[in-house]
């Protein structure tokens, strides 16, 4: 076997997309996206004759005012971690190559599965011996960070995945009844899911900003999402979806609700007029009067909603976008990577229908796994992130735990500076800047 850093883009991407652990973050298109943020791309691997036995995209970020860089292999390496010879040869080659390239350290976070649990958190037996693979990496000199429960790593260590090897009806049978109800409710209320284009990125980014402000996280700007779409979509690696409310269908649904509420109110009025005396004796008058008040309130709400939707029909004749998502693909897996939802019309449950349409698209593309993205490893109901877990859990699927991050240090003195002195300097700089502003 021989290590190389001279793999051309076509050969490399062909290996990535046909690997059993294929990942969109290991593609040349992803590296091109990251180039705009200052990352440089390298494609390295281990050759067994003319065949790639293992490979990895490595992103390098120069350290300002030095000749050194830091390295990151997103969801790399792509290789069989049970094959000691390949892992050892990759490590040896990376070590020699990185020192020549003046790389201080390299972080990798492979999708090396160490535990899988079903929807009720019962363990599912794994094939292979992932614990041995982790121990082998540690013996080869990698620092292992596999204890984080939340989102402290570069990529999530826990995720929810749905196996897709079933008919759609069978998949839906595995959904929680509330999830299934909300999917159907969204469709009845006039929510429609369509594939977006680059022209929809601006709206998506605006809604993403609303989502970030509401849920307390930093979001990407429109330029980033445009670059992502331009790099990944032409390569078949990404789709943008938007959830729109069709005003005509929404009005039709609201009018049905209004008519039903009016009919119920009319029936109660007739009952009161006919049996008022008997109802009083049976102590039912107060109960029916209360029901009438509730129905009157519902009628008023329906009427107001119809009027508002008529205005939306005039201002947004092609539909009002209320949420969106980006789905990526590589090999036999699809990932839900970005999701945005507005503060309005959340009771129309657009995100449930959005997820279902992305699952269906993954099946159409021949994917065998749909990855809902990161969750916390702490699934207790008192965890602030439990709502995210509960939403994804509602679609069935499995709780998946990866090994976590591995770091190989090539320059220990500079690594110590990076992990101790540099953070302190950045903290002091932030404090000085805040004092300067005050």
Short mmCIF file of C-alpha atoms in Angstrom, two decimals:
data_model
loop_
_atom_site.label_atom_id
_atom_site.label_comp_id
_atom_site.label_asym_id
_atom_site.label_seq_id
_atom_site.Cartn_x
_atom_site.Cartn_y
_atom_site.Cartn_z
CA UNK A 1 0.00 0.00 0.00
CA UNK A 2 1.13 3.53 -0.73
CA UNK A 3 -0.02 6.90 0.61
CA UNK A 4 -0.66 9.68 -1.91
CA UNK A 5 -1.82 13.29 -2.02
CA UNK A 6 -2.17 13.25 -5.81
CA UNK A 7 -5.73 11.98 -6.38
CA UNK A 8 -7.60 13.86 -9.10
CA UNK A 9 -11.08 15.22 -8.40
CA UNK A 10 -12.97 12.78 -10.62
CA UNK A 11 -11.29 9.67 -9.20
CA UNK A 12 -11.60 10.95 -5.66
CA UNK A 13 -15.31 11.87 -5.88
CA UNK A 14 -16.10 8.56 -7.56
CA UNK A 15 -14.53 6.77 -4.59
CA UNK A 16 -16.35 8.98 -2.08
CA UNK A 17 -19.81 8.55 -3.62
CA UNK A 18 -19.40 4.78 -3.92
CA UNK A 19 -17.95 4.30 -0.45
CA UNK A 20 -20.12 2.49 2.12
CA UNK A 21 -19.63 5.57 4.35
CA UNK A 22 -20.12 8.16 1.59
CA UNK A 23 -20.61 11.70 2.87
CA UNK A 24 -21.30 14.96 1.04
CA UNK A 25 -18.77 16.78 3.26
CA UNK A 26 -16.03 14.63 1.75
CA UNK A 27 -16.72 15.75 -1.82
CA UNK A 28 -14.78 18.24 -3.92
CA UNK A 29 -17.96 20.34 -4.22
CA UNK A 30 -18.06 20.76 -0.43
CA UNK A 31 -14.40 21.79 -0.42
CA UNK A 32 -15.12 24.40 -3.08
CA UNK A 33 -17.86 25.81 -0.86
CA UNK A 34 -15.43 26.06 2.05
CA UNK A 35 -12.76 27.72 -0.10
CA UNK A 36 -14.66 31.02 0.19
CA UNK A 37 -14.21 30.82 4.00
CA UNK A 38 -10.43 30.52 3.72
CA UNK A 39 -10.07 26.73 3.71
CA UNK A 40 -7.67 25.05 1.30
CA UNK A 41 -8.41 21.61 -0.13
CA UNK A 42 -6.24 18.50 -0.22
CA UNK A 43 -7.26 15.01 -1.37
CA UNK A 44 -5.24 12.22 0.20
CA UNK A 45 -5.53 8.46 0.35
CA UNK A 46 -3.99 5.01 0.48
CA UNK A 47 -3.60 3.12 -2.79
CA UNK A 48 -3.62 -0.67 -3.04
CA UNK A 49 -2.17 -1.02 -6.52
CA UNK A 50 -4.39 1.15 -8.73
CA UNK A 51 -7.33 0.93 -6.32
CA UNK A 52 -8.11 3.41 -3.53
CA UNK A 53 -8.25 1.51 -0.22
CA UNK A 54 -9.05 4.58 1.87
CA UNK A 55 -9.19 8.33 1.31
CA UNK A 56 -10.07 11.63 2.87
CA UNK A 57 -10.71 15.22 1.97
CA UNK A 58 -8.57 17.40 4.25
CA UNK A 59 -9.37 21.08 4.68
CA UNK A 60 -6.47 23.31 5.75
CA UNK A 61 -6.83 26.70 7.43
CA UNK A 62 -3.66 28.84 7.57
CA UNK A 63 -2.84 30.30 10.97
CA UNK A 64 -2.48 34.07 10.43
CA UNK A 65 1.08 35.46 10.37
CA UNK A 66 2.66 31.99 10.48
CA UNK A 67 3.72 29.32 8.01
CA UNK A 68 1.48 26.77 9.74
CA UNK A 69 -2.05 25.46 9.23
CA UNK A 70 -4.67 23.49 11.12
CA UNK A 71 -6.42 20.58 9.43
CA UNK A 72 -9.92 19.17 9.44
CA UNK A 73 -11.23 16.07 7.67
CA UNK A 74 -15.04 16.51 7.80
CA UNK A 75 -16.59 13.08 8.39
CA UNK A 76 -13.28 11.54 7.28
CA UNK A 77 -11.46 9.29 6.89
CA UNK A 78 -13.44 7.13 4.45
CA UNK A 79 -12.08 3.64 5.04
CA UNK A 80 -12.80 0.36 6.77
CA UNK A 81 -11.89 1.03 10.42
CA UNK A 82 -11.83 -2.71 11.11
CA UNK A 83 -8.98 -3.11 8.62
CA UNK A 84 -5.90 -2.49 10.77
CA UNK A 85 -3.52 -2.41 7.81
CA UNK A 86 -5.41 0.34 5.97
CA UNK A 87 -5.89 2.45 9.13
CA UNK A 88 -2.22 2.15 10.05
CA UNK A 89 -1.00 2.98 6.53
CA UNK A 90 -3.34 5.99 6.33
CA UNK A 91 -2.10 7.24 9.69
CA UNK A 92 1.56 6.76 8.80
CA UNK A 93 1.09 8.57 5.49
CA UNK A 94 -0.91 11.41 7.03
CA UNK A 95 1.72 11.87 9.74
CA UNK A 96 4.62 12.21 7.32
CA UNK A 97 2.66 14.33 4.86
CA UNK A 98 1.25 16.69 7.53
CA UNK A 99 4.65 17.45 9.00
CA UNK A 100 5.99 18.39 5.56
CA UNK A 101 2.92 20.60 5.07
CA UNK A 102 3.47 22.29 8.47
CA UNK A 103 0.08 21.19 9.79
CA UNK A 104 -0.13 21.61 13.57
CA UNK A 105 -2.97 19.13 14.12
CA UNK A 106 -5.73 17.34 12.24
CA UNK A 107 -9.28 16.77 13.51
CA UNK A 108 -11.45 14.06 12.00
CA UNK A 109 -14.97 12.97 12.98
CA UNK A 110 -15.88 9.86 10.98
CA UNK A 111 -19.35 8.39 11.00
CA UNK A 112 -17.93 5.44 12.93
CA UNK A 113 -21.05 4.03 14.61
CA UNK A 114 -20.50 2.78 18.16
CA UNK A 115 -24.13 2.37 19.29
CA UNK A 116 -27.62 2.19 17.79
CA UNK A 117 -30.88 2.20 19.73
CA UNK A 118 -34.42 1.73 18.51
CA UNK A 119 -37.22 4.27 18.93
CA UNK A 120 -37.71 3.14 22.52
CA UNK A 121 -33.98 3.47 23.35
CA UNK A 122 -33.38 -0.29 23.38
CA UNK A 123 -29.93 -1.30 22.12
CA UNK A 124 -29.63 -2.82 18.64
CA UNK A 125 -26.75 -5.24 18.19
CA UNK A 126 -24.03 -3.96 15.85
CA UNK A 127 -21.97 -5.96 13.42
CA UNK A 128 -18.19 -5.61 13.76
CA UNK A 129 -16.30 -4.35 16.79
CA UNK A 130 -16.40 -0.54 16.90
CA UNK A 131 -14.78 -0.38 20.36
CA UNK A 132 -11.73 -2.13 18.97
CA UNK A 133 -11.58 0.38 16.11
CA UNK A 134 -11.61 3.28 18.60
CA UNK A 135 -8.89 1.67 20.71
CA UNK A 136 -6.76 1.10 17.60
CA UNK A 137 -6.98 4.81 16.74
CA UNK A 138 -5.92 5.77 20.26
CA UNK A 139 -2.95 3.37 20.16
CA UNK A 140 -1.87 4.95 16.87
CA UNK A 141 -1.60 8.30 18.64
CA UNK A 142 -4.98 9.94 18.08
CA UNK A 143 -6.52 11.92 20.93
CA UNK A 144 -10.12 10.80 21.33
CA UNK A 145 -13.00 13.03 22.40
CA UNK A 146 -16.01 10.75 22.73
CA UNK A 147 -17.76 12.04 25.83
CA UNK A 148 -19.66 15.09 24.55
CA UNK A 149 -23.44 14.78 24.80
CA UNK A 150 -24.57 18.00 23.16
CA UNK A 151 -23.30 20.05 20.19
CA UNK A 152 -19.80 20.93 21.36
CA UNK A 153 -17.96 19.16 18.54
CA UNK A 154 -17.54 20.34 14.98
CA UNK A 155 -20.21 17.84 13.87
CA UNK A 156 -22.95 16.21 15.98
CA UNK A 157 -21.98 12.98 17.73
CA UNK A 158 -25.60 11.81 17.95
CA UNK A 159 -28.23 11.71 15.24
CA UNK A 160 -31.55 10.13 14.32
CA UNK A 161 -31.67 7.98 11.19
CA UNK A 162 -34.61 6.40 9.40
CA UNK A 163 -33.99 3.19 7.38
CA UNK A 164 -35.78 3.60 4.04
CA UNK A 165 -35.99 0.00 2.85
CA UNK A 166 -39.80 -0.13 3.16
CA UNK A 167 -42.85 1.07 1.24
CA UNK A 168 -44.07 4.56 2.11
CA UNK A 169 -47.16 3.15 3.83
CA UNK A 170 -44.98 0.95 6.05
CA UNK A 171 -42.75 3.91 6.95
CA UNK A 172 -45.80 5.95 7.92
CA UNK A 173 -47.07 3.09 10.09
CA UNK A 174 -43.92 3.60 12.17
CA UNK A 175 -44.59 7.32 12.74
CA UNK A 176 -45.99 8.53 16.04
CA UNK A 177 -49.72 9.18 15.66
CA UNK A 178 -49.25 12.90 16.40
CA UNK A 179 -46.57 13.14 13.68
CA UNK A 180 -48.82 11.38 11.19
CA UNK A 181 -51.76 13.61 12.15
CA UNK A 182 -49.68 16.78 11.68
CA UNK A 183 -48.46 15.66 8.24
CA UNK A 184 -52.04 15.17 7.10
CA UNK A 185 -53.22 18.34 8.84
CA UNK A 186 -50.62 20.44 6.99
CA UNK A 187 -51.83 19.05 3.65
CA UNK A 188 -55.48 19.73 4.54
CA UNK A 189 -54.68 23.30 5.55
CA UNK A 190 -53.18 24.05 2.15
CA UNK A 191 -49.45 23.59 2.80
CA UNK A 192 -47.55 22.58 -0.34
CA UNK A 193 -43.89 21.55 -0.60
CA UNK A 194 -41.98 22.54 -3.73
CA UNK A 195 -38.35 22.33 -4.76
CA UNK A 196 -36.83 25.78 -4.64
CA UNK A 197 -34.27 27.45 -6.88
CA UNK A 198 -31.50 29.93 -6.26
CA UNK A 199 -34.13 32.65 -6.53
CA UNK A 200 -35.68 31.33 -3.30
CA UNK A 201 -32.44 31.52 -1.30
CA UNK A 202 -33.06 35.09 -0.14
CA UNK A 203 -36.43 34.19 1.37
CA UNK A 204 -34.97 31.03 2.92
CA UNK A 205 -32.13 33.01 4.53
CA UNK A 206 -34.58 35.58 5.92
CA UNK A 207 -36.66 32.86 7.54
CA UNK A 208 -33.49 31.19 8.80
CA UNK A 209 -32.57 34.45 10.55
CA UNK A 210 -36.01 34.48 12.20
CA UNK A 211 -35.47 30.88 13.32
CA UNK A 212 -32.04 31.64 14.77
CA UNK A 213 -33.32 34.65 16.71
CA UNK A 214 -36.24 32.63 18.08
CA UNK A 215 -34.23 29.55 19.03
CA UNK A 216 -31.02 31.27 20.04
CA UNK A 217 -28.38 30.17 17.53
CA UNK A 218 -26.15 31.92 15.00
CA UNK A 219 -27.22 31.47 11.37
CA UNK A 220 -25.52 31.65 7.97
CA UNK A 221 -26.23 34.53 5.61
CA UNK A 222 -27.80 34.42 2.15
CA UNK A 223 -24.43 34.49 0.37
CA UNK A 224 -23.38 31.27 2.09
CA UNK A 225 -26.57 29.46 1.09
CA UNK A 226 -26.22 30.72 -2.47
CA UNK A 227 -22.68 29.34 -2.65
CA UNK A 228 -23.85 26.05 -1.17
CA UNK A 229 -26.60 25.76 -3.74
CA UNK A 230 -24.32 26.69 -6.64
CA UNK A 231 -21.67 24.13 -5.63
CA UNK A 232 -23.78 21.19 -4.47
CA UNK A 233 -27.00 21.35 -6.47
CA UNK A 234 -25.46 21.01 -9.97
CA UNK A 235 -23.53 17.97 -8.70
CA UNK A 236 -26.78 16.35 -7.51
CA UNK A 237 -25.69 16.68 -3.89
CA UNK A 238 -28.35 19.10 -2.57
CA UNK A 239 -31.94 20.25 -2.93
CA UNK A 240 -33.68 23.30 -1.51
CA UNK A 241 -37.33 22.94 -0.49
CA UNK A 242 -39.84 25.60 0.49
CA UNK A 243 -43.15 25.08 2.23
CA UNK A 244 -45.84 27.39 0.87
CA UNK A 245 -49.37 28.01 1.98
CA UNK A 246 -51.66 27.85 -1.03
CA UNK A 247 -54.19 30.62 -0.16
CA UNK A 248 -57.03 29.14 -2.25
CA UNK A 249 -56.72 25.73 -0.60
CA UNK A 250 -56.32 27.32 2.83
CA UNK A 251 -59.48 29.39 2.32
CA UNK A 252 -61.36 26.29 1.23
CA UNK A 253 -60.28 24.47 4.40
CA UNK A 254 -61.19 27.44 6.60
CA UNK A 255 -64.63 27.78 5.01
CA UNK A 256 -65.34 24.12 5.73
CA UNK A 257 -64.41 24.69 9.36
CA UNK A 258 -66.57 27.81 9.47
CA UNK A 259 -69.56 26.01 8.00
CA UNK A 260 -69.18 23.15 10.46
CA UNK A 261 -68.96 25.53 13.42
CA UNK A 262 -72.03 27.44 12.25
CA UNK A 263 -73.98 24.21 11.83
CA UNK A 264 -73.06 23.06 15.33
CA UNK A 265 -74.06 26.45 16.75
CA UNK A 266 -77.35 26.36 14.87
CA UNK A 267 -78.13 22.89 16.22
CA UNK A 268 -77.44 24.01 19.78
CA UNK A 269 -79.63 27.11 19.31
CA UNK A 270 -82.48 24.90 18.12
CA UNK A 271 -82.01 22.58 21.06
CA UNK A 272 -82.14 25.50 23.46
CA UNK A 273 -85.28 26.90 21.87
CA UNK A 274 -87.02 23.52 21.90
CA UNK A 275 -86.00 22.09 25.25
CA UNK A 276 -85.03 25.11 27.35
CA UNK A 277 -87.32 24.10 30.22
CA UNK A 278 -86.16 20.51 30.37
CA UNK A 279 -82.55 21.51 30.00
CA UNK A 280 -82.82 23.80 32.99
CA UNK A 281 -84.27 20.96 35.07
CA UNK A 282 -81.46 18.65 33.91
CA UNK A 283 -78.84 21.26 34.73
CA UNK A 284 -77.63 21.20 31.12
CA UNK A 285 -78.37 24.81 30.25
CA UNK A 286 -75.03 26.14 31.51
CA UNK A 287 -73.10 23.46 29.65
CA UNK A 288 -74.81 24.17 26.29
CA UNK A 289 -74.50 27.92 26.76
CA UNK A 290 -70.78 27.49 27.34
CA UNK A 291 -70.46 25.39 24.17
CA UNK A 292 -72.29 28.08 22.22
CA UNK A 293 -69.87 30.75 23.44
CA UNK A 294 -66.91 28.58 22.36
CA UNK A 295 -68.49 28.05 18.94
CA UNK A 296 -69.17 31.78 18.51
CA UNK A 297 -65.53 32.48 19.31
CA UNK A 298 -64.46 29.81 16.81
CA UNK A 299 -66.76 31.29 14.13
CA UNK A 300 -65.26 34.74 14.69
CA UNK A 301 -61.74 33.31 14.44
CA UNK A 302 -62.55 31.44 11.24
CA UNK A 303 -64.05 34.57 9.72
CA UNK A 304 -61.00 36.64 10.62
CA UNK A 305 -58.63 33.95 9.27
CA UNK A 306 -60.52 33.81 5.98
CA UNK A 307 -60.28 37.60 5.62
CA UNK A 308 -56.53 37.48 6.33
CA UNK A 309 -56.04 34.65 3.86
CA UNK A 310 -57.94 36.60 1.19
CA UNK A 311 -55.41 39.41 1.65
CA UNK A 312 -52.53 36.92 1.38
CA UNK A 313 -54.08 35.58 -1.83
CA UNK A 314 -53.84 39.07 -3.31
CA UNK A 315 -50.30 39.80 -2.06
CA UNK A 316 -48.89 36.27 -2.60
CA UNK A 317 -50.90 34.69 -5.43
CA UNK A 318 -48.26 31.96 -5.86
CA UNK A 319 -48.30 31.10 -2.16
CA UNK A 320 -46.74 32.38 1.05
CA UNK A 321 -43.43 30.73 2.02
CA UNK A 322 -43.46 29.86 5.72
CA UNK A 323 -40.58 27.40 6.05
CA UNK A 324 -37.80 25.73 4.11
CA UNK A 325 -35.05 23.14 4.29
CA UNK A 326 -31.90 21.95 2.56
CA UNK A 327 -31.36 18.24 2.00
CA UNK A 328 -28.04 16.76 0.88
CA UNK A 329 -27.20 13.42 -0.71
CA UNK A 330 -24.17 11.15 -1.09
CA UNK A 331 -24.09 7.46 -1.84
CA UNK A 332 -27.09 5.78 -0.21
CA UNK A 333 -27.76 8.46 2.43
CA UNK A 334 -29.74 11.70 2.54
CA UNK A 335 -29.22 14.33 5.25
CA UNK A 336 -31.46 17.07 6.60
CA UNK A 337 -28.84 19.79 7.16
CA UNK A 338 -30.62 23.17 7.40
CA UNK A 339 -34.18 24.01 8.37
CA UNK A 340 -35.96 27.34 8.77
CA UNK A 341 -39.48 28.22 9.90
CA UNK A 342 -41.21 31.57 10.23
CA UNK A 343 -43.06 32.71 13.34
CA UNK A 344 -46.37 32.90 11.45
CA UNK A 345 -48.66 30.00 10.57
CA UNK A 346 -46.71 27.53 12.71
CA UNK A 347 -50.05 25.94 13.58
CA UNK A 348 -50.25 24.85 9.92
CA UNK A 349 -47.49 22.32 10.75
CA UNK A 350 -45.43 22.92 7.59
CA UNK A 351 -42.27 21.31 8.99
CA UNK A 352 -43.92 17.90 9.36
CA UNK A 353 -44.98 17.80 5.73
CA UNK A 354 -41.58 19.18 4.73
CA UNK A 355 -39.78 16.28 6.42
CA UNK A 356 -42.08 13.74 4.82
CA UNK A 357 -41.44 15.14 1.34
CA UNK A 358 -37.67 15.02 1.92
CA UNK A 359 -37.96 11.41 3.06
CA UNK A 360 -39.90 10.61 -0.11
CA UNK A 361 -37.25 12.34 -2.26
CA UNK A 362 -34.54 10.29 -0.57
CA UNK A 363 -36.44 7.10 -1.44
CA UNK A 364 -36.90 8.22 -5.05
CA UNK A 365 -33.14 8.67 -5.31
CA UNK A 366 -32.52 5.15 -4.07
CA UNK A 367 -31.23 6.14 -0.64
CA UNK A 368 -31.42 3.53 2.11
CA UNK A 369 -31.00 5.96 5.02
CA UNK A 370 -32.47 9.36 5.88
CA UNK A 371 -30.48 11.26 8.50
CA UNK A 372 -32.48 13.82 10.48
CA UNK A 373 -29.33 15.54 11.70
CA UNK A 374 -27.93 16.16 15.14
CA UNK A 375 -29.62 15.61 18.48
CA UNK A 376 -28.38 15.66 22.05
CA UNK A 377 -27.10 12.47 23.60
CA UNK A 378 -29.07 13.40 26.71
CA UNK A 379 -32.63 12.39 25.86
CA UNK A 380 -34.18 13.17 29.25
CA UNK A 381 -37.37 15.29 29.05
CA UNK A 382 -35.83 18.02 31.25
CA UNK A 383 -33.05 18.64 28.70
CA UNK A 384 -33.67 21.99 26.91
CA UNK A 385 -32.93 20.19 23.62
CA UNK A 386 -35.52 17.47 24.23
CA UNK A 387 -38.06 19.09 21.88
CA UNK A 388 -35.68 18.65 18.93
CA UNK A 389 -35.24 14.99 19.84
CA UNK A 390 -38.99 14.45 20.25
CA UNK A 391 -39.76 15.99 16.84
CA UNK A 392 -37.29 13.72 15.03
CA UNK A 393 -38.21 10.67 17.11
CA UNK A 394 -41.80 11.09 15.96
CA UNK A 395 -40.81 9.88 12.49
CA UNK A 396 -39.65 6.53 13.82
CA UNK A 397 -36.10 5.57 13.08
CA UNK A 398 -33.09 4.88 15.22
CA UNK A 399 -30.91 6.76 17.67
CA UNK A 400 -27.32 6.58 16.37
CA UNK A 401 -24.13 7.37 18.29
CA UNK A 402 -20.82 8.03 16.51
CA UNK A 403 -17.38 7.60 18.06
CA UNK A 404 -16.74 11.35 18.22
CA UNK A 405 -13.70 13.38 17.28
CA UNK A 406 -10.13 12.18 16.85
CA UNK A 407 -7.20 14.62 16.85
CA UNK A 408 -3.72 13.84 15.65
CA UNK A 409 -1.10 16.32 16.86
CA UNK A 410 1.92 16.82 14.59
CA UNK A 411 3.48 19.79 16.39
CA UNK A 412 3.00 19.55 20.15
CA UNK A 413 4.47 22.95 21.18
CA UNK A 414 2.23 24.82 18.71
CA UNK A 415 -0.77 22.64 19.60
CA UNK A 416 -0.32 23.62 23.26
CA UNK A 417 -0.23 27.28 22.23
CA UNK A 418 -3.38 26.78 20.13
CA UNK A 419 -5.32 25.13 22.96
CA UNK A 420 -4.12 27.27 25.89
CA UNK A 421 -2.45 30.59 25.02
CA UNK A 422 -4.46 31.53 21.90
CA UNK A 423 -7.88 31.16 23.61
CA UNK A 424 -6.67 33.40 26.46
CA UNK A 425 -5.43 36.03 24.00
CA UNK A 426 -8.75 35.97 22.14
CA UNK A 427 -10.61 36.38 25.44
CA UNK A 428 -8.45 39.36 26.42
CA UNK A 429 -8.96 40.93 22.98
CA UNK A 430 -12.75 40.56 23.29
CA UNK A 431 -12.71 42.23 26.71
CA UNK A 432 -10.57 45.10 25.40
CA UNK A 433 -12.92 45.59 22.45
CA UNK A 434 -15.97 45.66 24.74
CA UNK A 435 -14.28 48.26 26.97
CA UNK A 436 -13.43 50.33 23.93
CA UNK A 437 -17.08 50.33 22.84
CA UNK A 438 -18.37 51.29 26.32
#
